[in-house]
GROMACS .gro file of C-alpha atoms in nm:
model
  465
    1MET     CA    1   0.292  -0.599  -6.147
    2ALA     CA    2   0.519  -0.463  -5.874
    3ASN     CA    3   0.218  -0.344  -5.677
    4GLU     CA    4   0.048  -0.684  -5.712
    5GLN     CA    5   0.362  -0.861  -5.592
    6GLU     CA    6   0.389  -0.631  -5.292
    7LEU     CA    7   0.023  -0.693  -5.213
    8ARG     CA    8   0.073  -1.071  -5.235
    9GLU     CA    9   0.372  -1.051  -5.001
   10TYR     CA   10   0.176  -0.832  -4.760
   11LEU     CA   11  -0.120  -1.071  -4.756
   12LYS     CA   12   0.110  -1.370  -4.700
   13LYS     CA   13   0.273  -1.194  -4.407
   14ALA     CA   14  -0.064  -1.087  -4.264
   15ILE     CA   15  -0.197  -1.443  -4.286
   16ALA     CA   16   0.120  -1.581  -4.123
   17ASP     CA   17   0.100  -1.320  -3.848
   18ALA     CA   18  -0.266  -1.405  -3.786
   19ARG     CA   19  -0.187  -1.775  -3.763
   20ASP     CA   20   0.099  -1.701  -3.526
   21ALA     CA   21  -0.128  -1.482  -3.313
   22ARG     CA   22  -0.394  -1.756  -3.297
   23ARG     CA   23  -0.128  -2.011  -3.202
   24GLN     CA   24   0.004  -1.785  -2.925
   25LEU     CA   25  -0.352  -1.726  -2.801
   26ARG     CA   26  -0.419  -2.101  -2.791
   27GLU     CA   27  -0.094  -2.159  -2.605
   28ALA     CA   28  -0.181  -1.887  -2.353
   29GLU     CA   29  -0.529  -2.033  -2.302
   30ASP     CA   30  -0.383  -2.381  -2.264
   31ARG     CA   31  -0.132  -2.257  -2.004
   32ALA     CA   32  -0.408  -2.081  -1.811
   33GLN     CA   33  -0.603  -2.408  -1.780
   34GLU     CA   34  -0.326  -2.666  -1.782
   35PRO     CA   35  -0.374  -2.930  -1.510
   36ILE     CA   36  -0.121  -2.913  -1.231
   37ALA     CA   37   0.041  -3.239  -1.131
   38ILE     CA   38   0.104  -3.339  -0.770
   39VAL     CA   39   0.436  -3.524  -0.789
   40GLY     CA   40   0.535  -3.546  -0.422
   41MET     CA   41   0.383  -3.515  -0.076
   42ALA     CA   42   0.474  -3.549   0.290
   43CYS     CA   43   0.301  -3.484   0.620
   44ARG     CA   44   0.287  -3.514   0.998
   45TYR     CA   45  -0.047  -3.538   1.178
   46PRO     CA   46  -0.179  -3.657   1.516
   47GLY     CA   47  -0.186  -4.025   1.598
   48GLY     CA   48   0.181  -4.077   1.515
   49VAL     CA   49   0.124  -4.002   1.145
   50SER     CA   50   0.460  -3.926   0.983
   51SER     CA   51   0.384  -3.994   0.617
   52PRO     CA   52   0.094  -4.009   0.369
   53GLU     CA   53   0.100  -4.387   0.407
   54ASP     CA   54   0.058  -4.350   0.783
   55LEU     CA   55  -0.232  -4.112   0.727
   56TRP     CA   56  -0.398  -4.365   0.501
   57GLU     CA   57  -0.359  -4.640   0.760
   58LEU     CA   58  -0.517  -4.412   1.020
   59VAL     CA   59  -0.827  -4.322   0.814
   60ALA     CA   60  -0.865  -4.664   0.654
   61ASN     CA   61  -0.873  -4.828   0.996
   62GLY     CA   62  -1.107  -4.567   1.144
   63ILE     CA   63  -0.859  -4.455   1.411
   64ASP     CA   64  -0.944  -4.170   1.646
   65ALA     CA   65  -0.621  -3.970   1.699
   66ILE     CA   66  -0.745  -3.735   1.972
   67SER     CA   67  -0.535  -3.731   2.290
   68GLU     CA   68  -0.476  -3.535   2.610
   69PHE     CA   69  -0.300  -3.199   2.620
   70PRO     CA   70   0.078  -3.222   2.558
   71SER     CA   71   0.298  -3.240   2.866
   72ASN     CA   72   0.614  -3.098   2.707
   73ARG     CA   73   0.511  -2.739   2.630
   74GLY     CA   74   0.508  -2.580   2.972
   75TRP     CA   75   0.130  -2.557   2.989
   76ASP     CA   76  -0.010  -2.559   3.343
   77ILE     CA   77  -0.260  -2.829   3.260
   78ASP     CA   78  -0.408  -2.856   3.610
   79LYS     CA   79  -0.498  -2.487   3.613
   80LEU     CA   80  -0.589  -2.472   3.244
   81TYR     CA   81  -0.881  -2.715   3.256
   82ASP     CA   82  -1.214  -2.621   3.410
   83PRO     CA   83  -1.549  -2.766   3.300
   84ASP     CA   84  -1.715  -2.428   3.356
   85PRO     CA   85  -1.712  -2.247   3.017
   86GLU     CA   86  -1.752  -1.912   3.194
   87ARG     CA   87  -1.433  -1.926   3.399
   88PRO     CA   88  -1.174  -1.684   3.255
   89GLY     CA   89  -0.833  -1.814   3.154
   90THR     CA   90  -0.941  -2.178   3.133
   91SER     CA   91  -1.052  -2.435   2.878
   92TYR     CA   92  -1.349  -2.665   2.927
   93VAL     CA   93  -1.174  -2.905   2.687
   94ARG     CA   94  -0.863  -3.103   2.777
   95GLU     CA   95  -0.814  -3.308   2.461
   96GLY     CA   96  -0.719  -3.237   2.101
   97GLY     CA   97  -0.506  -3.358   1.814
   98PHE     CA   98  -0.139  -3.293   1.890
   99LEU     CA   99   0.206  -3.348   1.745
  100HIS     CA  100   0.357  -3.462   2.073
  101ASP     CA  101   0.708  -3.483   1.926
  102ALA     CA  102   0.704  -3.140   1.761
  103ASP     CA  103   1.003  -3.047   1.978
  104LEU     CA  104   1.233  -3.304   1.811
  105PHE     CA  105   1.476  -3.167   1.554
  106ASP     CA  106   1.832  -3.220   1.431
  107PRO     CA  107   1.967  -2.868   1.363
  108GLU     CA  108   2.303  -2.984   1.227
  109PHE     CA  109   2.136  -3.154   0.932
  110PHE     CA  110   2.002  -2.815   0.818
  111GLY     CA  111   2.319  -2.622   0.900
  112MET     CA  112   2.171  -2.462   1.209
  113SER     CA  113   2.322  -2.408   1.552
  114PRO     CA  114   2.144  -2.567   1.851
  115ARG     CA  115   2.087  -2.220   2.000
  116GLU     CA  116   1.919  -2.093   1.684
  117ALA     CA  117   1.711  -2.409   1.649
  118THR     CA  118   1.581  -2.374   2.005
  119ALA     CA  119   1.462  -2.021   1.934
  120ILE     CA  120   1.288  -2.114   1.609
  121ASP     CA  121   0.918  -2.195   1.609
  122PRO     CA  122   0.858  -2.571   1.574
  123GLN     CA  123   0.638  -2.488   1.276
  124GLN     CA  124   0.941  -2.367   1.080
  125ARG     CA  125   1.141  -2.673   1.182
  126LEU     CA  126   0.860  -2.907   1.077
  127LEU     CA  127   0.834  -2.732   0.742
  128LEU     CA  128   1.204  -2.789   0.677
  129GLU     CA  129   1.176  -3.159   0.759
  130THR     CA  130   0.857  -3.204   0.559
  131ALA     CA  131   0.995  -3.015   0.258
  132TRP     CA  132   1.294  -3.253   0.250
  133GLU     CA  133   1.062  -3.553   0.266
  134THR     CA  134   0.839  -3.406  -0.008
  135PHE     CA  135   1.136  -3.376  -0.245
  136GLU     CA  136   1.237  -3.732  -0.160
  137SER     CA  137   0.881  -3.848  -0.227
  138ALA     CA  138   0.910  -3.706  -0.578
  139GLY     CA  139   1.247  -3.871  -0.635
  140ILE     CA  140   1.423  -3.533  -0.645
  141LEU     CA  141   1.751  -3.460  -0.469
  142PRO     CA  142   1.705  -3.137  -0.270
  143ALA     CA  143   2.057  -3.024  -0.360
  144GLY     CA  144   1.965  -3.039  -0.727
  145LEU     CA  145   1.703  -2.766  -0.681
  146ARG     CA  146   1.949  -2.502  -0.557
  147GLY     CA  147   1.917  -2.196  -0.778
  148SER     CA  148   1.601  -2.332  -0.947
  149ARG     CA  149   1.276  -2.147  -1.014
  150THR     CA  150   1.098  -2.339  -0.738
  151GLY     CA  151   0.833  -2.153  -0.541
  152VAL     CA  152   0.722  -2.192  -0.180
  153PHE     CA  153   0.361  -2.124  -0.076
  154THR     CA  154   0.295  -2.197   0.290
  155GLY     CA  155  -0.012  -2.153   0.507
  156ALA     CA  156   0.059  -2.059   0.870
  157MET     CA  157  -0.153  -1.878   1.127
  158TYR     CA  158   0.030  -1.905   1.462
  159ASN     CA  159   0.329  -1.687   1.555
  160ASP     CA  160   0.319  -1.704   1.934
  161TYR     CA  161   0.625  -1.921   1.995
  162GLY     CA  162   0.861  -1.627   2.049
  163SER     CA  163   0.615  -1.433   2.264
  164ARG     CA  164   0.557  -1.697   2.531
  165PRO     CA  165   0.593  -1.561   2.884
  166HIS     CA  166   0.908  -1.611   3.091
  167LEU     CA  167   1.138  -1.687   2.798
  168PRO     CA  168   1.503  -1.634   2.896
  169ALA     CA  169   1.655  -1.347   2.698
  170GLU     CA  170   2.010  -1.477   2.708
  171GLY     CA  171   2.087  -1.700   2.414
  172ASN     CA  172   1.750  -1.639   2.245
  173GLU     CA  173   1.758  -1.273   2.153
  174GLY     CA  174   1.843  -1.222   1.788
  175TYR     CA  175   1.661  -1.537   1.684
  176LEU     CA  176   1.314  -1.509   1.839
  177PHE     CA  177   1.177  -1.244   1.603
  178SER     CA  178   1.271  -1.419   1.278
  179GLY     CA  179   1.208  -1.756   1.440
  180SER     CA  180   0.841  -1.673   1.488
  181ALA     CA  181   0.771  -1.442   1.192
  182GLY     CA  182   0.519  -1.578   0.946
  183SER     CA  183   0.710  -1.443   0.648
  184ILE     CA  184   1.015  -1.644   0.751
  185ALA     CA  185   0.819  -1.971   0.747
  186SER     CA  186   0.834  -1.975   0.366
  187GLY     CA  187   1.151  -1.770   0.344
  188ARG     CA  188   1.352  -2.013   0.556
  189MET     CA  189   1.260  -2.302   0.327
  190ALA     CA  190   1.364  -2.100   0.021
  191TYR     CA  191   1.688  -2.000   0.194
  192THR     CA  192   1.776  -2.346   0.322
  193PHE     CA  193   1.718  -2.524  -0.009
  194GLY     CA  194   1.828  -2.235  -0.234
  195LEU     CA  195   1.491  -2.199  -0.407
  196GLU     CA  196   1.456  -1.884  -0.617
  197GLY     CA  197   1.087  -1.882  -0.711
  198PRO     CA  198   0.823  -1.686  -0.516
  199ALA     CA  199   0.819  -1.748  -0.139
  200VAL     CA  200   0.489  -1.654   0.023
  201THR     CA  201   0.334  -1.724   0.363
  202VAL     CA  202  -0.046  -1.719   0.366
  203ASP     CA  203  -0.271  -1.663   0.667
  204THR     CA  204  -0.637  -1.709   0.582
  205ALA     CA  205  -0.698  -1.911   0.900
  206CYS     CA  206  -0.847  -2.255   0.835
  207SER     CA  207  -0.819  -2.229   0.457
  208SER     CA  208  -0.452  -2.123   0.457
  209SER     CA  209  -0.305  -2.439   0.305
  210LEU     CA  210  -0.565  -2.450   0.027
  211VAL     CA  211  -0.517  -2.083  -0.054
  212ALA     CA  212  -0.144  -2.158  -0.069
  213MET     CA  213  -0.223  -2.436  -0.320
  214HIS     CA  214  -0.437  -2.196  -0.522
  215MET     CA  215  -0.151  -1.946  -0.536
  216ALA     CA  216   0.097  -2.216  -0.636
  217VAL     CA  217  -0.131  -2.334  -0.918
  218ASN     CA  218  -0.164  -1.982  -1.055
  219ALA     CA  219   0.210  -1.915  -1.022
  220LEU     CA  220   0.287  -2.229  -1.223
  221ARG     CA  221   0.031  -2.146  -1.491
  222ASN     CA  222   0.160  -1.788  -1.516
  223GLY     CA  223   0.519  -1.905  -1.554
  224GLU     CA  224   0.638  -1.749  -1.228
  225CYS     CA  225   0.798  -2.079  -1.126
  226ASP     CA  226   0.856  -2.426  -1.268
  227LEU     CA  227   0.801  -2.625  -0.947
  228ALA     CA  228   0.639  -2.534  -0.616
  229LEU     CA  229   0.595  -2.650  -0.260
  230ALA     CA  230   0.243  -2.585  -0.133
  231GLY     CA  231   0.074  -2.664   0.197
  232GLY     CA  232   0.050  -2.550   0.556
  233VAL     CA  233   0.150  -2.600   0.917
  234ALA     CA  234  -0.009  -2.552   1.259
  235VAL     CA  235   0.147  -2.607   1.601
  236MET     CA  236  -0.004  -2.442   1.909
  237SER     CA  237   0.281  -2.319   2.129
  238THR     CA  238   0.030  -2.182   2.381
  239PRO     CA  239  -0.324  -2.291   2.477
  240THR     CA  240  -0.472  -1.955   2.373
  241ALA     CA  241  -0.694  -2.105   2.103
  242PHE     CA  242  -0.856  -2.337   2.358
  243VAL     CA  243  -0.912  -2.055   2.606
  244GLU     CA  244  -1.055  -1.812   2.350
  245PHE     CA  245  -1.296  -2.059   2.192
  246SER     CA  246  -1.402  -2.182   2.535
  247ARG     CA  247  -1.540  -1.834   2.602
  248LEU     CA  248  -1.723  -1.855   2.267
  249ARG     CA  249  -1.843  -2.207   2.352
  250GLY     CA  250  -1.729  -2.318   2.010
  251LEU     CA  251  -1.539  -2.631   2.114
  252SER     CA  252  -1.649  -2.991   2.128
  253THR     CA  253  -1.647  -3.100   2.491
  254ASP     CA  254  -1.428  -3.402   2.424
  255GLY     CA  255  -1.210  -3.246   2.152
  256ARG     CA  256  -1.362  -3.449   1.866
  257CYS     CA  257  -1.513  -3.313   1.545
  258ARG     CA  258  -1.848  -3.477   1.471
  259SER     CA  259  -1.857  -3.373   1.108
  260PHE     CA  260  -2.212  -3.345   0.969
  261SER     CA  261  -2.347  -3.538   1.267
  262ASP     CA  262  -2.672  -3.466   1.445
  263ASP     CA  263  -2.490  -3.454   1.779
  264ALA     CA  264  -2.218  -3.213   1.661
  265ASP     CA  265  -2.129  -2.982   1.950
  266GLY     CA  266  -1.828  -2.782   1.829
  267THR     CA  267  -1.489  -2.812   1.672
  268GLY     CA  268  -1.179  -2.979   1.816
  269TRP     CA  269  -0.840  -2.812   1.772
  270SER     CA  270  -0.560  -3.009   1.618
  271GLU     CA  271  -0.215  -2.968   1.465
  272GLY     CA  272  -0.021  -3.088   1.165
  273VAL     CA  273   0.196  -3.011   0.866
  274GLY     CA  274   0.148  -3.114   0.506
  275LEU     CA  275   0.324  -3.021   0.183
  276LEU     CA  276   0.269  -3.105  -0.183
  277LEU     CA  277   0.521  -3.069  -0.465
  278VAL     CA  278   0.342  -2.947  -0.775
  279GLU     CA  279   0.436  -2.869  -1.135
  280ARG     CA  280   0.267  -2.830  -1.471
  281LEU     CA  281   0.143  -3.165  -1.598
  282SER     CA  282   0.335  -3.129  -1.925
  283ASP     CA  283   0.656  -3.067  -1.729
  284ALA     CA  284   0.591  -3.363  -1.500
  285ARG     CA  285   0.558  -3.593  -1.801
  286LYS     CA  286   0.865  -3.442  -1.968
  287ASN     CA  287   1.070  -3.478  -1.649
  288GLY     CA  288   0.955  -3.834  -1.586
  289HIS     CA  289   0.801  -3.754  -1.248
  290ARG     CA  290   0.541  -3.986  -1.099
  291VAL     CA  291   0.201  -3.814  -1.102
  292LEU     CA  292   0.001  -3.885  -0.786
  293ALA     CA  293  -0.299  -3.672  -0.887
  294VAL     CA  294  -0.379  -3.359  -1.081
  295ILE     CA  295  -0.537  -3.030  -0.977
  296ARG     CA  296  -0.779  -2.933  -1.253
  297GLY     CA  297  -0.890  -2.598  -1.115
  298THR     CA  298  -0.912  -2.380  -0.807
  299ALA     CA  299  -1.105  -2.077  -0.685
  300VAL     CA  300  -1.100  -1.847  -0.383
  301ASN     CA  301  -1.351  -1.600  -0.243
  302GLN     CA  302  -1.471  -1.466   0.093
  303ASP     CA  303  -1.793  -1.510   0.287
  304GLY     CA  304  -1.841  -1.134   0.308
  305ALA     CA  305  -2.113  -1.009   0.542
  306SER     CA  306  -2.260  -1.317   0.711
  307ASN     CA  307  -2.444  -1.325   1.042
  308GLY     CA  308  -2.115  -1.322   1.236
  309LEU     CA  309  -1.741  -1.276   1.184
  310THR     CA  310  -1.673  -1.651   1.202
  311ALA     CA  311  -2.005  -1.763   1.050
  312PRO     CA  312  -2.007  -1.903   0.694
  313ASN     CA  313  -2.221  -1.775   0.410
  314GLY     CA  314  -2.401  -2.038   0.203
  315PRO     CA  315  -2.446  -1.842  -0.122
  316SER     CA  316  -2.078  -1.740  -0.117
  317GLN     CA  317  -1.979  -2.105  -0.079
  318GLU     CA  318  -2.199  -2.199  -0.373
  319ARG     CA  319  -2.033  -1.931  -0.586
  320VAL     CA  320  -1.679  -2.045  -0.510
  321ILE     CA  321  -1.771  -2.407  -0.586
  322LEU     CA  322  -1.909  -2.308  -0.927
  323ALA     CA  323  -1.607  -2.087  -0.994
  324ALA     CA  324  -1.369  -2.374  -0.920
  325LEU     CA  325  -1.563  -2.608  -1.146
  326ALA     CA  326  -1.558  -2.351  -1.425
  327ASN     CA  327  -1.183  -2.308  -1.383
  328ALA     CA  328  -1.145  -2.684  -1.403
  329GLY     CA  329  -1.378  -2.724  -1.701
  330LEU     CA  330  -1.598  -2.968  -1.508
  331GLY     CA  331  -1.967  -3.000  -1.433
  332THR     CA  332  -2.118  -3.073  -1.092
  333SER     CA  333  -2.209  -3.430  -1.187
  334ASP     CA  334  -1.844  -3.501  -1.276
  335VAL     CA  335  -1.758  -3.499  -0.905
  336ASP     CA  336  -1.825  -3.813  -0.701
  337ALA     CA  337  -1.678  -3.731  -0.360
  338VAL     CA  338  -1.610  -3.419  -0.157
  339GLU     CA  339  -1.353  -3.396   0.122
  340ALA     CA  340  -1.529  -3.122   0.314
  341HIS     CA  341  -1.446  -2.868   0.582
  342GLY     CA  342  -1.679  -3.039   0.832
  343THR     CA  343  -1.565  -2.878   1.156
  344GLY     CA  344  -1.845  -3.033   1.358
  345THR     CA  345  -2.020  -2.709   1.451
  346ARG     CA  346  -2.397  -2.682   1.467
  347LEU     CA  347  -2.397  -2.368   1.251
  348GLY     CA  348  -2.120  -2.425   0.999
  349ASP     CA  349  -2.174  -2.785   0.894
  350PRO     CA  350  -2.537  -2.749   0.782
  351ILE     CA  351  -2.453  -2.433   0.585
  352GLU     CA  352  -2.165  -2.609   0.411
  353ALA     CA  353  -2.370  -2.921   0.342
  354GLN     CA  354  -2.655  -2.719   0.191
  355ALA     CA  355  -2.410  -2.533  -0.035
  356LEU     CA  356  -2.267  -2.864  -0.151
  357LEU     CA  357  -2.611  -3.007  -0.218
  358ALA     CA  358  -2.721  -2.690  -0.399
  359THR     CA  359  -2.430  -2.736  -0.641
  360TYR     CA  360  -2.293  -3.091  -0.663
  361GLY     CA  361  -2.621  -3.241  -0.546
  362ARG     CA  362  -2.834  -3.104  -0.827
  363GLY     CA  363  -2.914  -3.312  -1.132
  364ARG     CA  364  -2.721  -3.615  -1.019
  365PRO     CA  365  -2.803  -3.941  -1.200
  366ASP     CA  366  -3.000  -4.201  -1.007
  367GLY     CA  367  -2.773  -4.425  -0.805
  368GLN     CA  368  -2.488  -4.174  -0.805
  369PRO     CA  369  -2.501  -3.995  -0.471
  370LEU     CA  370  -2.249  -3.734  -0.362
  371TYR     CA  371  -2.010  -3.884  -0.106
  372LEU     CA  372  -1.916  -3.648   0.175
  373GLY     CA  373  -1.650  -3.686   0.442
  374SER     CA  374  -1.396  -3.505   0.656
  375LEU     CA  375  -1.050  -3.594   0.791
  376LYS     CA  376  -1.134  -3.384   1.096
  377SER     CA  377  -1.343  -3.669   1.233
  378ASN     CA  378  -1.017  -3.864   1.278
  379ILE     CA  379  -0.761  -3.603   1.379
  380GLY     CA  380  -0.953  -3.288   1.469
  381HIS     CA  381  -0.925  -2.949   1.303
  382ALA     CA  382  -0.561  -2.902   1.198
  383GLN     CA  383  -0.633  -2.538   1.114
  384ALA     CA  384  -0.370  -2.400   0.869
  385ALA     CA  385  -0.274  -2.760   0.782
  386ALA     CA  386  -0.631  -2.890   0.753
  387GLY     CA  387  -0.699  -2.850   0.381
  388VAL     CA  388  -0.377  -3.007   0.256
  389GLY     CA  389  -0.437  -3.301   0.491
  390GLY     CA  390  -0.770  -3.359   0.321
  391VAL     CA  391  -0.604  -3.353  -0.020
  392ILE     CA  392  -0.342  -3.608   0.089
  393LYS     CA  393  -0.614  -3.828   0.236
  394MET     CA  394  -0.811  -3.827  -0.089
  395ILE     CA  395  -0.505  -3.890  -0.306
  396GLU     CA  396  -0.444  -4.201  -0.096
  397ALA     CA  397  -0.813  -4.292  -0.123
  398MET     CA  398  -0.796  -4.274  -0.502
  399ARG     CA  399  -0.480  -4.481  -0.506
  400HIS     CA  400  -0.643  -4.751  -0.294
  401GLY     CA  401  -0.988  -4.726  -0.456
  402VAL     CA  402  -1.161  -4.690  -0.119
  403LEU     CA  403  -1.342  -4.402   0.054
  404PRO     CA  404  -1.272  -4.424   0.429
  405ARG     CA  405  -1.565  -4.367   0.659
  406THR     CA  406  -1.620  -4.051   0.859
  407LEU     CA  407  -1.618  -4.113   1.234
  408HIS     CA  408  -1.868  -4.005   1.501
  409VAL     CA  409  -2.174  -3.989   1.274
  410ASP     CA  410  -2.429  -4.208   1.446
  411LYS     CA  411  -2.702  -4.000   1.285
  412PRO     CA  412  -2.649  -3.745   1.005
  413SER     CA  413  -2.743  -3.387   1.086
  414SER     CA  414  -3.117  -3.331   1.085
  415HIS     CA  415  -3.052  -2.969   0.983
  416VAL     CA  416  -2.952  -3.077   0.631
  417ASP     CA  417  -3.212  -3.163   0.366
  418ARG     CA  418  -3.029  -3.431   0.167
  419ALA     CA  419  -3.316  -3.554  -0.045
  420GLY     CA  420  -3.112  -3.866  -0.117
  421ALA     CA  421  -2.834  -3.669  -0.285
  422ALA     CA  422  -2.551  -3.705  -0.035
  423ARG     CA  423  -2.406  -3.965   0.195
  424SER     CA  424  -2.174  -3.915   0.489
  425GLY     CA  425  -2.043  -4.136   0.764
  426GLY     CA  426  -2.112  -4.507   0.756
  427ALA     CA  427  -1.869  -4.781   0.668
  428ALA     CA  428  -1.583  -4.750   0.426
  429GLY     CA  429  -1.663  -4.856   0.072
  430ASP     CA  430  -1.533  -4.875  -0.281
  431ALA     CA  431  -1.462  -4.539  -0.439
  432PRO     CA  432  -1.741  -4.445  -0.680
  433GLY     CA  433  -1.684  -4.485  -1.050
  434GLY     CA  434  -1.666  -4.190  -1.284
  435SER     CA  435  -1.467  -4.024  -1.557
  436ALA     CA  436  -1.095  -3.993  -1.502
  437GLY     CA  437  -1.004  -3.693  -1.287
  438ALA     CA  438  -0.666  -3.791  -1.150
  439VAL     CA  439  -0.386  -3.941  -1.353
  440GLY     CA  440  -0.358  -4.312  -1.277
  441ALA     CA  441  -0.649  -4.307  -1.034
  442GLY     CA  442  -0.964  -4.292  -1.242
  443ARG     CA  443  -1.164  -4.100  -0.982
  444ARG     CA  444  -1.274  -3.741  -0.926
  445GLN     CA  445  -1.272  -3.571  -0.590
  446VAL     CA  446  -1.284  -3.222  -0.453
  447ALA     CA  447  -1.093  -3.075  -0.162
  448GLY     CA  448  -1.272  -2.786  -0.002
  449ASP     CA  449  -1.259  -2.550   0.291
  450GLY     CA  450  -1.586  -2.375   0.352
  451ALA     CA  451  -1.447  -2.135   0.610
  452GLY     CA  452  -1.225  -1.949   0.368
  453GLY     CA  453  -1.410  -2.016   0.045
  454VAL     CA  454  -1.160  -2.241  -0.129
  455ARG     CA  455  -1.233  -2.523  -0.370
  456ALA     CA  456  -0.986  -2.733  -0.565
  457PRO     CA  457  -1.113  -3.007  -0.798
  458CYS     CA  458  -0.824  -3.249  -0.823
  459GLY     CA  459  -0.775  -3.564  -0.894
  460GLY     CA  460   0.814  -4.298   0.204
  461ASP     CA  461   0.940  -4.366   0.552
  462ARG     CA  462   0.958  -4.076   0.789
  463ARG     CA  463   1.303  -3.920   0.790
  464ARG     CA  464   1.424  -3.757   1.108
  465PRO     CA  465   1.710  -3.539   0.978
   0.00000   0.00000   0.00000
């Protein structure tokens, strides 16, 4: 009898342990695939955009935000421009998308001396301002996050502010190195606001802000932080990007991106900053935070060996799209609209479009085309801040129930075989119907950046501190 009782007790314990193990496994699987809520966002982009609402007004009204070179950065504009693409040291383009007031900043608000602020890259200053506005957008007091497990994931690719020629040493030395270091871009935000989660600066060129989002999503799902800032920034302190790509003849002659257009002739450089505040959906609901949209899944890969260092690879793009959909638990027909990379290059756009059609375009029901667009047609290529700008644009589109039109597409690219599966350009129209992919929006969209192989299915007034 004693042995039978011991056996019963052992079997009870084994069954309980097995149930507990299954419960823990389910919880781990649920955490690994839990949707991530976007609860706050803020941005600055060309055309005087100082908020997500401003960005919506710009795209909804079909505004072209391209302008002349800035006059407040010490660029010798008369010598810089030359229509001859072969002339060294010059740019055959004299327009782009610029933050003309990137030099404005109130250092006292952030506990900074005027001397230190002057030596700090405008990108870091813009990130501080935008982070504050992102917290406000979410209804969170920044002071309340001090000491919290809040992460910072920032895309940034320029660090030339402190290495500009003829900078005076007196008064700047001691600040220039940290003021221009990429690692400090995220570190300064964590330091200023007292955030104690991971702080990472990402440089994957044009996909930087989306890779930063991908890292933030994984950090939240892995329990490395409870809240996270994710996005990117790009301000060109020197005209080097224009000069270098002029030699490569990779720029649009008038600085405008003709995304997926038959007369695309190159990309147009632009600037911007955009940040999202993200947390696990269950936490957002528990904390009573407004959910603007949800990120269902993300994926990252690389083009590998293509036909050139900056040339995309179609099969690699198809693979990252399918990986993101698998991570999100979605099928290709679940997606109605894609906010694409769409740089306006003759090589890149057709490759991206064919990858989209080879995935999202297959097996679509009759009368349900894939809608394709790009924010770059309005503001140019904001580089490390491009992807997050597209996400903000599409969140606003879902909120308003309208897909804004893509500019400069008089005729879609003849190098893309659409077979009736995709639409780009044209007039703005109602957002397509579909199953719910974003909380409170009832639409599905995808933010993507073909250059770096990133895909993310996802569904206030400007404050000058």
